[in-house]
Coordinates of C-alpha atoms in Angstrom, one line a residue:
M1 CA -29.0 -20.4 -21.3
N2 CA -28.5 -16.7 -20.6
L3 CA -27.7 -16.1 -16.9
L4 CA -27.8 -12.3 -17.1
P5 CA -30.2 -10.4 -14.7
E6 CA -33.7 -9.8 -15.9
G7 CA -33.9 -7.0 -18.5
T8 CA -30.3 -7.2 -19.4
A9 CA -30.6 -10.2 -21.8
A10 CA -32.9 -8.3 -24.2
H11 CA -30.6 -5.3 -24.2
V12 CA -27.6 -7.5 -25.0
A13 CA -29.3 -9.5 -27.7
T14 CA -30.3 -6.4 -29.6
S15 CA -26.8 -4.9 -29.6
G16 CA -24.7 -5.5 -32.7
T17 CA -21.4 -7.4 -32.8
S18 CA -19.5 -4.4 -34.3
S19 CA -19.3 -2.6 -31.0
S20 CA -17.9 -5.7 -29.4
G21 CA -15.3 -5.9 -32.1
I22 CA -14.3 -2.2 -31.5
A23 CA -14.1 -2.8 -27.8
F24 CA -11.9 -5.8 -28.3
L25 CA -9.6 -3.8 -30.6
I26 CA -9.4 -1.0 -28.0
A27 CA -8.4 -3.6 -25.5
A28 CA -5.8 -5.2 -27.7
A29 CA -4.3 -2.0 -29.2
V30 CA -4.6 0.5 -26.4
F31 CA -5.3 -0.7 -22.9
V32 CA -3.3 -4.0 -22.8
P33 CA -0.1 -2.2 -24.0
F34 CA -0.7 0.4 -21.4
F35 CA -1.1 -2.3 -18.7
H36 CA 2.0 -4.0 -20.0
R37 CA 4.1 -0.8 -19.4
F38 CA 3.3 -1.2 -15.7
R39 CA 4.1 -5.0 -15.9
V40 CA 0.4 -6.0 -15.6
S41 CA -0.3 -9.4 -17.2
P42 CA -1.9 -9.1 -20.6
V43 CA -4.4 -11.7 -19.4
L44 CA -5.4 -9.5 -16.5
G45 CA -5.5 -6.5 -18.9
F46 CA -8.0 -8.2 -21.2
L47 CA -10.2 -9.2 -18.1
L48 CA -10.1 -5.7 -16.8
V49 CA -11.1 -4.1 -20.1
G50 CA -13.9 -6.7 -20.5
A51 CA -15.3 -5.7 -17.1
L52 CA -14.9 -2.0 -17.8
L53 CA -16.5 -2.1 -21.3
G54 CA -19.0 -4.9 -20.7
P55 CA -22.7 -4.6 -20.2
F56 CA -22.2 -4.3 -16.4
G57 CA -19.6 -1.6 -16.8
L58 CA -19.9 1.3 -19.3
G59 CA -22.7 -0.7 -21.0
R60 CA -25.0 0.5 -18.2
L61 CA -24.7 4.0 -19.5
E62 CA -25.9 3.2 -23.0
D63 CA -29.5 4.3 -22.3
H64 CA -28.3 7.7 -21.0
V65 CA -25.3 8.3 -23.3
P66 CA -26.1 6.5 -26.6
F67 CA -22.6 7.0 -28.2
V68 CA -21.1 4.8 -25.5
S69 CA -22.6 1.8 -27.3
M70 CA -20.0 2.1 -29.9
F71 CA -17.3 1.0 -27.4
T72 CA -19.1 -1.5 -25.2
I73 CA -19.2 -5.3 -25.5
S74 CA -22.4 -7.1 -26.5
Q75 CA -22.6 -10.7 -25.3
T76 CA -24.3 -12.0 -28.4
E77 CA -24.1 -15.7 -29.3
D78 CA -21.8 -14.9 -32.2
V79 CA -19.3 -13.2 -30.0
H80 CA -19.3 -16.0 -27.5
Q81 CA -18.7 -18.6 -30.2
L82 CA -15.8 -16.6 -31.7
A83 CA -14.3 -16.1 -28.2
E84 CA -14.6 -19.8 -27.4
L85 CA -12.4 -20.5 -30.4
G86 CA -9.6 -19.1 -28.4
V87 CA -9.8 -21.9 -26.0
V88 CA -10.2 -24.4 -28.9
F89 CA -7.0 -23.1 -30.6
L90 CA -5.2 -23.2 -27.2
L91 CA -6.0 -26.8 -26.8
F92 CA -5.0 -27.5 -30.4
A93 CA -1.6 -25.8 -29.7
I94 CA -1.2 -27.9 -26.5
G95 CA -1.8 -31.0 -28.6
L96 CA 0.9 -29.9 -31.0
E97 CA 3.4 -29.8 -28.2
L98 CA 2.7 -33.4 -27.3
T99 CA 3.0 -36.8 -29.0
W100 CA 1.4 -40.0 -28.0
E101 CA 4.8 -41.1 -26.6
R102 CA 5.1 -37.9 -24.6
L103 CA 1.6 -38.3 -23.2
K104 CA 2.5 -41.9 -22.3
A105 CA 5.7 -40.6 -20.5
M106 CA 3.5 -38.1 -18.5
R107 CA 0.8 -40.6 -17.7
R108 CA 1.8 -40.7 -14.0
M109 CA 1.2 -37.0 -13.6
V110 CA -1.8 -36.7 -15.9
F111 CA -3.7 -39.8 -14.7
G112 CA -2.3 -39.7 -11.2
L113 CA -1.9 -36.2 -9.9
G114 CA -4.4 -34.7 -12.3
A115 CA -7.2 -37.3 -11.8
L116 CA -6.7 -37.2 -8.0
Q117 CA -7.0 -33.4 -7.9
I118 CA -10.3 -33.5 -9.8
V119 CA -11.9 -36.2 -7.8
L120 CA -10.9 -34.9 -4.3
C121 CA -11.7 -31.2 -5.1
A122 CA -15.1 -32.3 -6.6
A123 CA -15.8 -34.5 -3.6
V124 CA -15.0 -31.9 -1.0
L125 CA -16.9 -29.2 -2.8
T126 CA -19.9 -31.5 -3.2
G127 CA -20.0 -32.1 0.5
L128 CA -19.9 -28.4 1.3
F129 CA -22.8 -27.6 -1.1
L130 CA -24.8 -30.4 0.4
L131 CA -24.3 -28.8 3.8
L132 CA -25.6 -25.6 2.4
G133 CA -28.8 -27.3 1.5
R134 CA -28.3 -27.8 -2.3
S135 CA -29.6 -30.8 -4.1
I136 CA -27.3 -33.8 -4.8
G137 CA -27.4 -33.4 -8.6
G138 CA -26.8 -29.6 -8.4
S139 CA -24.0 -30.0 -5.8
V140 CA -22.2 -32.6 -7.9
A141 CA -22.5 -30.6 -11.1
V142 CA -21.3 -27.2 -9.7
A143 CA -18.5 -29.0 -7.7
M144 CA -17.2 -30.7 -10.8
G145 CA -17.2 -27.4 -12.7
L146 CA -15.4 -25.5 -9.9
A147 CA -12.8 -28.4 -9.5
L148 CA -11.4 -27.4 -12.9
S149 CA -8.9 -24.7 -13.5
S150 CA -8.3 -22.2 -16.3
T151 CA -6.1 -23.6 -19.0
A152 CA -6.6 -20.5 -21.1
M153 CA -5.3 -18.3 -18.2
V154 CA -2.8 -20.5 -16.4
M155 CA -0.8 -21.6 -19.5
P156 CA -0.2 -18.0 -20.8
V157 CA 0.6 -16.7 -17.3
M158 CA 3.1 -19.5 -16.6
A159 CA 4.7 -19.0 -20.0
E160 CA 5.0 -15.3 -19.4
R161 CA 6.8 -16.0 -16.2
K162 CA 9.0 -18.6 -17.8
R163 CA 7.8 -21.3 -15.5
L164 CA 6.5 -23.9 -17.9
H165 CA 9.7 -25.8 -18.2
T166 CA 10.3 -26.2 -14.5
A167 CA 9.1 -29.4 -12.7
T168 CA 6.3 -27.3 -11.2
G169 CA 5.2 -25.9 -14.6
R170 CA 5.2 -29.4 -16.1
S171 CA 3.2 -30.7 -13.2
V172 CA 0.7 -27.9 -13.6
F173 CA 0.5 -28.6 -17.3
A174 CA -0.2 -32.3 -16.6
V175 CA -3.1 -31.4 -14.2
L176 CA -4.6 -29.0 -16.8
L177 CA -4.3 -31.7 -19.4
A178 CA -6.1 -34.1 -17.2
Q179 CA -8.8 -31.5 -16.6
D180 CA -9.2 -30.9 -20.3
L181 CA -9.6 -34.6 -20.8
A182 CA -12.2 -34.7 -18.0
V183 CA -14.5 -32.1 -19.5
A184 CA -16.3 -34.6 -21.7
P185 CA -17.0 -37.2 -19.0
I186 CA -18.1 -34.3 -16.7
M187 CA -20.6 -33.1 -19.3
V188 CA -21.9 -36.6 -19.8
T189 CA -22.3 -36.9 -16.0
V190 CA -24.3 -33.7 -15.9
I191 CA -26.6 -35.0 -18.6
V192 CA -27.1 -38.3 -16.7
L193 CA -27.7 -36.4 -13.4
A194 CA -30.4 -34.3 -15.0
S195 CA -32.1 -37.4 -16.5
G196 CA -32.7 -38.9 -13.1
T197 CA -30.9 -41.2 -10.6
D198 CA -32.3 -44.3 -12.2
S199 CA -30.4 -43.9 -15.4
F200 CA -26.8 -44.1 -14.1
G201 CA -26.3 -47.6 -15.4
I202 CA -27.2 -48.5 -19.0
S203 CA -28.0 -44.9 -20.0
G204 CA -24.7 -43.6 -18.7
L205 CA -22.8 -46.2 -20.7
L206 CA -24.9 -45.6 -23.8
A207 CA -24.1 -41.9 -23.5
L208 CA -20.4 -42.6 -23.8
I209 CA -20.7 -44.6 -27.1
P210 CA -21.0 -41.6 -29.4
A211 CA -18.0 -40.0 -27.6
I212 CA -15.9 -43.1 -28.1
L213 CA -16.9 -43.4 -31.8
A214 CA -16.1 -39.7 -32.4
I215 CA -12.7 -40.0 -30.8
G216 CA -12.0 -43.1 -32.9
L217 CA -13.1 -41.4 -36.1
I218 CA -10.9 -38.4 -35.4
V219 CA -7.9 -40.6 -34.7
V220 CA -8.3 -43.0 -37.7
G221 CA -9.3 -40.2 -40.1
G222 CA -6.4 -38.1 -38.9
R223 CA -3.9 -40.9 -39.3
L224 CA -5.0 -41.4 -42.9
L225 CA -5.8 -37.8 -44.1
L226 CA -3.7 -35.2 -42.3
R227 CA -0.4 -35.8 -44.0
P228 CA -1.8 -35.9 -47.5
L229 CA -3.8 -32.7 -46.7
F230 CA -0.9 -30.7 -45.5
R231 CA 1.5 -32.0 -48.1
S232 CA -1.0 -30.8 -50.8
A233 CA -1.3 -27.4 -49.0
A234 CA 2.5 -27.1 -48.7
L235 CA 3.1 -27.9 -52.4
A236 CA 0.7 -25.1 -53.3
K237 CA 3.4 -22.7 -51.9
S238 CA 0.6 -20.5 -50.5
A239 CA 0.5 -19.4 -46.9
E240 CA -3.2 -18.7 -47.3
I241 CA -3.9 -22.3 -48.4
F242 CA -1.8 -23.7 -45.6
M243 CA -3.6 -21.6 -43.1
A244 CA -7.0 -22.7 -44.5
A245 CA -5.9 -26.3 -44.0
C246 CA -5.1 -25.5 -40.3
F247 CA -8.5 -24.0 -39.8
L248 CA -10.2 -26.8 -41.6
V249 CA -8.6 -29.4 -39.3
V250 CA -9.4 -27.5 -36.1
L251 CA -13.0 -26.8 -37.0
V252 CA -13.8 -30.3 -38.5
S253 CA -12.3 -32.2 -35.6
G254 CA -14.0 -29.9 -33.1
Q255 CA -17.3 -30.2 -34.8
L256 CA -17.1 -34.0 -34.8
A257 CA -16.5 -33.9 -31.1
V258 CA -19.5 -31.5 -30.6
W259 CA -21.8 -33.8 -32.5
A260 CA -20.8 -36.6 -30.2
G261 CA -21.5 -34.5 -27.1
L262 CA -17.9 -33.7 -26.3
S263 CA -16.2 -30.3 -26.1
M264 CA -14.9 -28.7 -29.3
G265 CA -11.6 -28.2 -27.6
L266 CA -11.1 -31.9 -27.0
G267 CA -11.6 -32.7 -30.7
A268 CA -9.0 -30.0 -31.6
F269 CA -6.6 -31.3 -28.9
I270 CA -6.7 -34.8 -30.4
A271 CA -6.1 -33.3 -33.9
G272 CA -3.1 -31.5 -32.5
L273 CA -1.8 -34.7 -31.0
L274 CA -2.0 -36.4 -34.4
L275 CA -0.3 -33.5 -36.2
A276 CA 2.5 -33.5 -33.6
E277 CA 3.7 -36.7 -35.2
T278 CA 4.1 -35.1 -38.6
E279 CA 6.8 -33.0 -40.2
Y280 CA 4.3 -30.0 -40.6
R281 CA 4.0 -29.4 -36.8
R282 CA 6.4 -26.4 -36.6
E283 CA 4.8 -24.6 -39.6
I284 CA 1.3 -25.2 -38.2
E285 CA 2.4 -23.8 -34.8
M286 CA 3.6 -20.6 -36.5
M287 CA 0.3 -20.3 -38.5
V288 CA -2.1 -20.7 -35.6
E289 CA -0.1 -18.7 -33.0
P290 CA -1.4 -15.2 -34.0
F291 CA -5.0 -16.3 -34.2
K292 CA -4.8 -18.2 -30.9
G293 CA -3.4 -15.1 -29.2
L294 CA -6.1 -12.8 -30.6
L295 CA -9.0 -15.2 -30.0
L296 CA -7.8 -15.9 -26.5
G297 CA -7.7 -12.2 -25.9
L298 CA -11.3 -11.9 -27.1
F299 CA -12.2 -14.8 -24.8
F300 CA -10.7 -13.0 -21.8
V301 CA -12.5 -9.9 -22.7
T302 CA -15.9 -11.7 -22.8
V303 CA -15.1 -13.4 -19.5
G304 CA -14.4 -10.0 -17.9
A305 CA -17.6 -8.7 -19.5
R306 CA -19.7 -11.2 -17.4
L307 CA -18.5 -9.7 -14.2
D308 CA -21.6 -8.0 -12.7
F309 CA -20.5 -5.2 -10.5
A310 CA -24.0 -4.8 -9.1
I311 CA -23.9 -8.3 -7.6
V312 CA -20.4 -7.8 -6.2
M313 CA -21.4 -4.5 -4.6
A314 CA -24.7 -5.8 -3.3
Q315 CA -23.2 -8.9 -1.7
P316 CA -19.5 -8.3 -1.5
V317 CA -18.9 -10.6 1.5
L318 CA -20.7 -13.5 -0.2
V319 CA -19.1 -13.1 -3.6
L320 CA -15.6 -12.3 -2.5
G321 CA -15.8 -14.7 0.4
F322 CA -16.9 -17.5 -1.9
A323 CA -14.0 -16.8 -4.3
V324 CA -11.4 -16.7 -1.5
A325 CA -12.8 -19.8 0.1
L326 CA -12.7 -21.7 -3.2
I327 CA -9.0 -20.7 -3.7
A328 CA -8.1 -21.6 -0.1
L329 CA -9.9 -24.9 -0.2
K330 CA -8.3 -26.0 -3.5
I331 CA -4.8 -25.0 -2.3
A332 CA -5.3 -27.0 0.9
I333 CA -6.3 -30.1 -1.3
V334 CA -3.9 -29.7 -4.2
A335 CA -0.7 -28.9 -2.3
P336 CA -0.4 -32.1 -0.3
I337 CA -1.3 -34.2 -3.4
A338 CA 1.4 -32.5 -5.4
R339 CA 3.9 -33.0 -2.6
S340 CA 3.0 -36.7 -2.5
F341 CA 3.9 -36.9 -6.2
G342 CA 7.4 -35.7 -5.7
L343 CA 7.3 -31.9 -5.8
S344 CA 8.9 -29.9 -3.0
W345 CA 6.6 -28.1 -0.6
R346 CA 7.4 -24.8 -2.3
G347 CA 6.8 -26.2 -5.7
A348 CA 3.5 -27.9 -4.5
L349 CA 2.3 -24.6 -3.1
E350 CA 3.1 -22.8 -6.4
A351 CA 1.3 -25.4 -8.4
A352 CA -1.7 -25.3 -6.0
A353 CA -1.9 -21.5 -6.1
V354 CA -2.2 -21.2 -9.9
L355 CA -4.6 -24.2 -10.1
A356 CA -6.9 -22.9 -7.3
P357 CA -9.1 -20.4 -9.2
A358 CA -12.0 -21.6 -11.3
G359 CA -11.7 -22.1 -15.0
E360 CA -13.5 -21.3 -18.2
F361 CA -15.1 -24.7 -18.4
A362 CA -16.9 -23.9 -15.1
F363 CA -19.1 -21.5 -17.1
V364 CA -19.9 -24.2 -19.7
I365 CA -20.7 -26.9 -17.0
I366 CA -22.7 -24.6 -14.7
D367 CA -24.7 -23.2 -17.7
E368 CA -25.5 -26.7 -18.7
A369 CA -26.6 -27.6 -15.2
V370 CA -28.8 -24.5 -15.1
G371 CA -30.3 -25.2 -18.5
R372 CA -31.2 -28.8 -17.3
K373 CA -32.7 -27.5 -14.1
L374 CA -30.1 -29.0 -11.8
V375 CA -29.2 -25.6 -10.4
S376 CA -31.3 -22.5 -10.0
S377 CA -30.6 -19.5 -12.2
G378 CA -29.8 -17.2 -9.3
F379 CA -27.4 -19.6 -7.6
G380 CA -25.7 -20.4 -10.9
H381 CA -25.2 -16.8 -11.8
A382 CA -23.8 -16.0 -8.3
V383 CA -21.3 -18.9 -8.6
I384 CA -20.2 -17.7 -12.0
V385 CA -19.6 -14.2 -10.8
S386 CA -17.5 -15.6 -7.9
A387 CA -15.7 -17.8 -10.3
I388 CA -14.8 -14.8 -12.5
V389 CA -13.5 -13.0 -9.5
S390 CA -11.3 -15.9 -8.7
M391 CA -10.0 -16.0 -12.3
F392 CA -8.9 -12.3 -11.9
L393 CA -6.6 -13.5 -9.2
V394 CA -4.6 -16.0 -11.4
P395 CA -1.8 -13.6 -12.3
A396 CA -1.4 -12.4 -8.7
L397 CA -1.4 -16.0 -7.4
A398 CA 1.2 -17.0 -10.1
M399 CA 3.4 -14.2 -9.0
L400 CA 3.0 -15.1 -5.3
G401 CA 3.6 -18.8 -6.0
G402 CA 6.7 -17.9 -8.0
K403 CA 8.1 -15.9 -5.1
V404 CA 7.5 -18.7 -2.7
N405 CA 9.2 -21.2 -5.0
R406 CA 12.0 -19.0 -6.2
K407 CA 14.7 -20.6 -4.1
S408 CA 14.1 -24.1 -5.2
A409 CA 13.2 -23.3 -8.9
V410 CA 16.7 -24.1 -10.3
A411 CA 17.0 -27.4 -8.4
E412 CA 13.5 -28.4 -9.2
S413 CA 14.0 -28.0 -13.0
E414 CA 16.6 -30.8 -12.9
T415 CA 14.3 -33.4 -11.1
A416 CA 12.5 -36.2 -12.8
V417 CA 9.1 -35.4 -11.1
A418 CA 7.6 -34.4 -14.4
P419 CA 10.0 -35.2 -17.2
S420 CA 10.6 -32.5 -19.7
Q421 CA 8.9 -33.5 -22.9
V422 CA 8.3 -30.2 -24.6
S423 CA 10.9 -29.9 -27.3
E424 CA 13.6 -32.0 -28.9
K425 CA 17.2 -31.2 -28.0
V426 CA 19.6 -31.2 -31.0
D427 CA 23.2 -30.0 -31.4
V428 CA 23.1 -29.2 -35.1
L429 CA 20.4 -27.7 -37.3
V430 CA 20.8 -28.7 -41.0
V431 CA 19.0 -26.5 -43.5
G432 CA 18.2 -28.4 -46.6
Y433 CA 18.2 -32.1 -47.3
G434 CA 19.4 -32.3 -50.9
R435 CA 22.5 -34.3 -51.9
V436 CA 24.8 -32.0 -49.9
G437 CA 22.5 -32.1 -46.9
E438 CA 22.3 -35.9 -47.0
L439 CA 26.1 -36.2 -46.8
V440 CA 26.3 -33.8 -43.9
V441 CA 23.6 -35.7 -42.1
D442 CA 25.4 -39.0 -42.7
M443 CA 28.6 -37.7 -41.2
L444 CA 26.7 -36.4 -38.2
K445 CA 25.1 -39.8 -37.7
R446 CA 28.5 -41.5 -37.8
H447 CA 29.7 -39.3 -35.0
D448 CA 26.5 -39.7 -33.0
I449 CA 25.8 -36.0 -33.0
P450 CA 22.0 -35.2 -32.6
F451 CA 20.6 -33.1 -35.4
A452 CA 17.4 -31.9 -37.0
V453 CA 16.7 -31.1 -40.6
I454 CA 14.4 -28.3 -41.9
D455 CA 13.4 -28.0 -45.6
A456 CA 10.8 -26.0 -47.5
N457 CA 10.0 -28.9 -49.8
P458 CA 7.3 -31.2 -48.4
R459 CA 8.4 -34.1 -50.7
V460 CA 11.9 -33.8 -49.3
T461 CA 10.8 -33.8 -45.7
S462 CA 8.5 -36.7 -46.3
R463 CA 11.3 -38.7 -47.9
A464 CA 13.6 -37.8 -45.0
R465 CA 11.1 -39.0 -42.5
K466 CA 10.8 -42.3 -44.3
E467 CA 14.5 -42.7 -44.0
G468 CA 14.3 -42.2 -40.2
V469 CA 15.6 -38.6 -40.2
E470 CA 14.0 -36.0 -37.9
A471 CA 13.0 -33.6 -40.6
W472 CA 10.5 -30.6 -40.4
Y473 CA 8.7 -28.7 -43.1
G474 CA 9.2 -25.0 -42.8
D475 CA 10.9 -21.8 -44.0
A476 CA 14.4 -21.5 -42.3
S477 CA 14.6 -17.9 -43.3
N478 CA 11.9 -17.0 -40.8
P479 CA 13.4 -16.2 -37.4
E480 CA 10.3 -17.4 -35.6
M481 CA 10.6 -20.8 -37.3
L482 CA 14.2 -21.1 -36.3
L483 CA 13.3 -20.4 -32.7
R484 CA 10.6 -23.1 -32.8
M485 CA 13.3 -25.5 -34.2
G486 CA 15.4 -24.9 -31.0
L487 CA 18.0 -22.4 -32.4
D488 CA 18.4 -21.1 -28.8
N489 CA 20.0 -24.3 -27.8
V490 CA 21.9 -25.7 -30.9
R491 CA 25.7 -25.6 -31.2
A492 CA 25.8 -25.1 -35.0
V493 CA 23.7 -24.4 -38.0
V494 CA 24.7 -25.9 -41.4
V495 CA 23.1 -24.3 -44.5
T496 CA 23.3 -26.7 -47.4
V497 CA 20.9 -25.3 -50.0
S498 CA 22.0 -24.3 -53.5
N499 CA 19.9 -21.2 -53.8
A500 CA 22.2 -18.3 -53.0
T501 CA 19.5 -15.8 -52.2
F502 CA 17.8 -18.2 -49.8
T503 CA 21.1 -19.0 -48.2
D504 CA 21.7 -15.2 -47.6
N505 CA 18.2 -14.9 -46.0
V506 CA 18.8 -17.9 -43.7
V507 CA 22.2 -16.6 -42.6
S508 CA 20.6 -13.2 -41.8
A509 CA 17.8 -14.8 -39.9
V510 CA 20.1 -17.0 -37.8
R511 CA 22.3 -14.0 -36.9
T512 CA 19.1 -12.0 -36.0
V513 CA 18.4 -14.6 -33.4
R514 CA 21.9 -15.6 -32.2
T515 CA 25.3 -14.1 -32.8
D516 CA 27.3 -16.8 -31.0
V517 CA 26.2 -20.0 -32.8
G518 CA 28.5 -21.7 -35.3
L519 CA 27.2 -21.0 -38.8
I520 CA 28.6 -22.9 -41.7
A521 CA 27.1 -22.2 -45.1
R522 CA 27.4 -23.5 -48.7
A523 CA 28.5 -20.8 -51.1
R524 CA 28.1 -20.8 -54.9
D525 CA 31.6 -19.3 -55.5
A526 CA 34.3 -17.1 -54.0
R527 CA 32.2 -13.9 -54.5
H528 CA 29.2 -15.4 -52.7
A529 CA 31.5 -16.6 -49.9
E530 CA 32.7 -13.0 -49.5
K531 CA 29.1 -11.9 -49.1
L532 CA 28.3 -14.6 -46.6
Y533 CA 31.3 -13.7 -44.4
G534 CA 30.0 -10.2 -44.5
L535 CA 26.7 -11.5 -43.2
G536 CA 28.4 -13.2 -40.3
V537 CA 28.9 -16.9 -41.2
T538 CA 31.5 -18.8 -39.2
D539 CA 32.7 -20.6 -42.3
A540 CA 31.7 -20.4 -46.0
V541 CA 32.4 -23.3 -48.3
P542 CA 32.5 -22.2 -51.9
E543 CA 31.4 -25.3 -54.0
T544 CA 33.5 -24.2 -57.0
I545 CA 36.7 -24.0 -55.0
E546 CA 36.0 -27.3 -53.1
A547 CA 35.3 -29.0 -56.4
S548 CA 38.6 -27.6 -57.9
L549 CA 40.6 -28.7 -54.9
Q550 CA 39.1 -32.2 -55.1
L551 CA 39.9 -32.4 -58.8
A552 CA 43.5 -31.3 -58.0
E553 CA 43.9 -33.8 -55.2
N554 CA 42.8 -36.7 -57.4
T555 CA 45.0 -35.6 -60.3
L556 CA 48.1 -35.3 -58.1
V557 CA 47.5 -38.7 -56.5
D558 CA 47.0 -40.3 -60.0
L559 CA 50.3 -38.7 -61.0
G560 CA 52.1 -40.5 -58.2
V561 CA 52.6 -37.6 -55.7
P562 CA 52.7 -39.0 -52.2
M563 CA 49.3 -38.8 -50.4
G564 CA 50.8 -36.9 -47.4
L565 CA 52.2 -34.2 -49.6
V566 CA 49.0 -33.9 -51.6
L567 CA 46.8 -33.5 -48.5
A568 CA 49.2 -30.9 -47.0
S569 CA 49.2 -28.9 -50.2
I570 CA 45.4 -29.1 -50.5
H571 CA 45.0 -27.9 -46.9
E572 CA 47.5 -25.1 -47.5
K573 CA 45.7 -23.9 -50.7
R574 CA 42.3 -24.1 -48.9
D575 CA 43.7 -21.8 -46.1
E576 CA 45.0 -19.4 -48.7
F577 CA 41.5 -19.0 -50.1
R578 CA 40.1 -18.5 -46.6
K579 CA 42.7 -15.9 -45.8
D580 CA 41.7 -14.0 -48.9
L581 CA 38.0 -14.2 -47.8
L582 CA 38.7 -13.3 -44.2
K583 CA 39.0 -9.6 -44.9
Y584 CA 35.2 -9.6 -45.7
A585 CA 34.3 -11.0 -42.3
P586 CA 32.9 -8.3 -39.9
D587 CA 35.0 -7.1 -37.0
G588 CA 38.0 -9.2 -38.0
H589 CA 36.1 -12.4 -37.2
V590 CA 38.3 -15.4 -37.7
P591 CA 36.6 -18.7 -38.6
R592 CA 37.3 -21.5 -36.1
I593 CA 38.9 -23.8 -38.6
L594 CA 41.3 -21.2 -39.9
R595 CA 42.0 -20.1 -36.3
S596 CA 43.2 -23.6 -35.4
T597 CA 45.3 -23.7 -38.6
L598 CA 46.9 -20.4 -37.7
R599 CA 47.7 -21.6 -34.2
K600 CA 49.3 -24.7 -35.6
A601 CA 51.4 -22.7 -38.1
A602 CA 52.5 -20.4 -35.3
G603 CA 53.6 -23.4 -33.2
E604 CA 55.6 -24.9 -36.0
A605 CA 57.3 -21.5 -36.5

């Protein structure tokens, strides 16, 4: 139901979507980079542009200055649906970052801290609305909506401030995850409340059956179909087909959830959880990231466009007072709960500060309550305006909370309050899982060195997974993929592929990201090894030279030369080759293996 003031709805409905698209592009390409120069959060930039170019900003001038309509935002249903896809893709990406095992490991924070926060905030807010003379059903519905926070705003802001991997950040993530899981039950509750107080029993239970069936269908269908779908897309060697598969999974799982009365985001989240278990997770993350960012930006613009300055100016004390009171109340409730779950007081205050403003699902829930006559249109619209004002304060509250918790941030990151379950820690990244890659992996296993494999052949990664190897499908020559594989933290990268051009590209990509990591690459011959040293490898291993040395070693042993002398001469010859290749290394870089050999020789001299 449209909650805009009388007369505005018709104007908005008749506006085209093209002007909204132009306004969004202006926000993304002009205003947001301008705000970024002054260290203003991109999220806040999108909100501000939405408010400025929305129907309550410059849109009010359209009747007097017609050309302004080219740059204003029309809140048509199509624009809203497209914008809401940003939240859907955000939840899908969150699901990709988890696995069922990780969700199980976080159960104390998700189903403890998160659930308690929702229940207590909703209960206190319900009591306050009842004191203000609102009906029981309307009070419960609005209170549940306002108890939720903004996943779409808090997660990007925390990531921008590099706070996600602290104990506070992981606790915030757990609460947001609990809230996302609670959206479906809350929507069911609103429907039950609207149907009358006599239907809480059997009708309430019956209303949950389609939701349970839909979740079961997504889980079972995902287990059976997702791997074959993405294997087929990967074998096509087409980025467009792989991208289409990503969109298909998000939209189908989301639509199944919508048909069952759940949120589209919850269906996408479950699909993300299922895909997190597959070898295609990293590639999918790369594919959806640009679209998620753009659609989230559009979502923030449309949220800002709903800010009615007329209401704010007409009743500033009421609107701003309500927003501030909501934030203060939720901080007072959430901080002690977070402290009881093991966070320091500083960390608890930071978590409470970013969770205090309202979230995007408040609009959905309050709109539903208004449409079902639980809440009057005027009251619902006033609450939504106040909720938007509170959302504008998320970046400022995150900054304030970060300053409060700055002193204990380092110590907190080492606690077990919310175990870090975001990415796998490996010491060695192995590129390619052919015959050479398998041998390298086998030796790493024997010495208990944690590793991960990346290969661009889906059949190879599937085989590796069946053998118990942590293998991922993806293009190792893409720096973004290497970052997602944890290149920032590995000690060494081993390139085992036989394609010389691809090896060169991988080496260049690795050195683009990190110049200090150990980089060992397989070379076709001495000439190729020279090129690799020029690109910055730590060690190049020419397969023709190594094969020749192995043949020479076996020949000498068969001829009766003592093994000790044979090994010594082979090592000496290998070092001669390396010395010849060393002149091609940039800045006189000396490979570690040769460096140790030279030190040993100097000691013997």
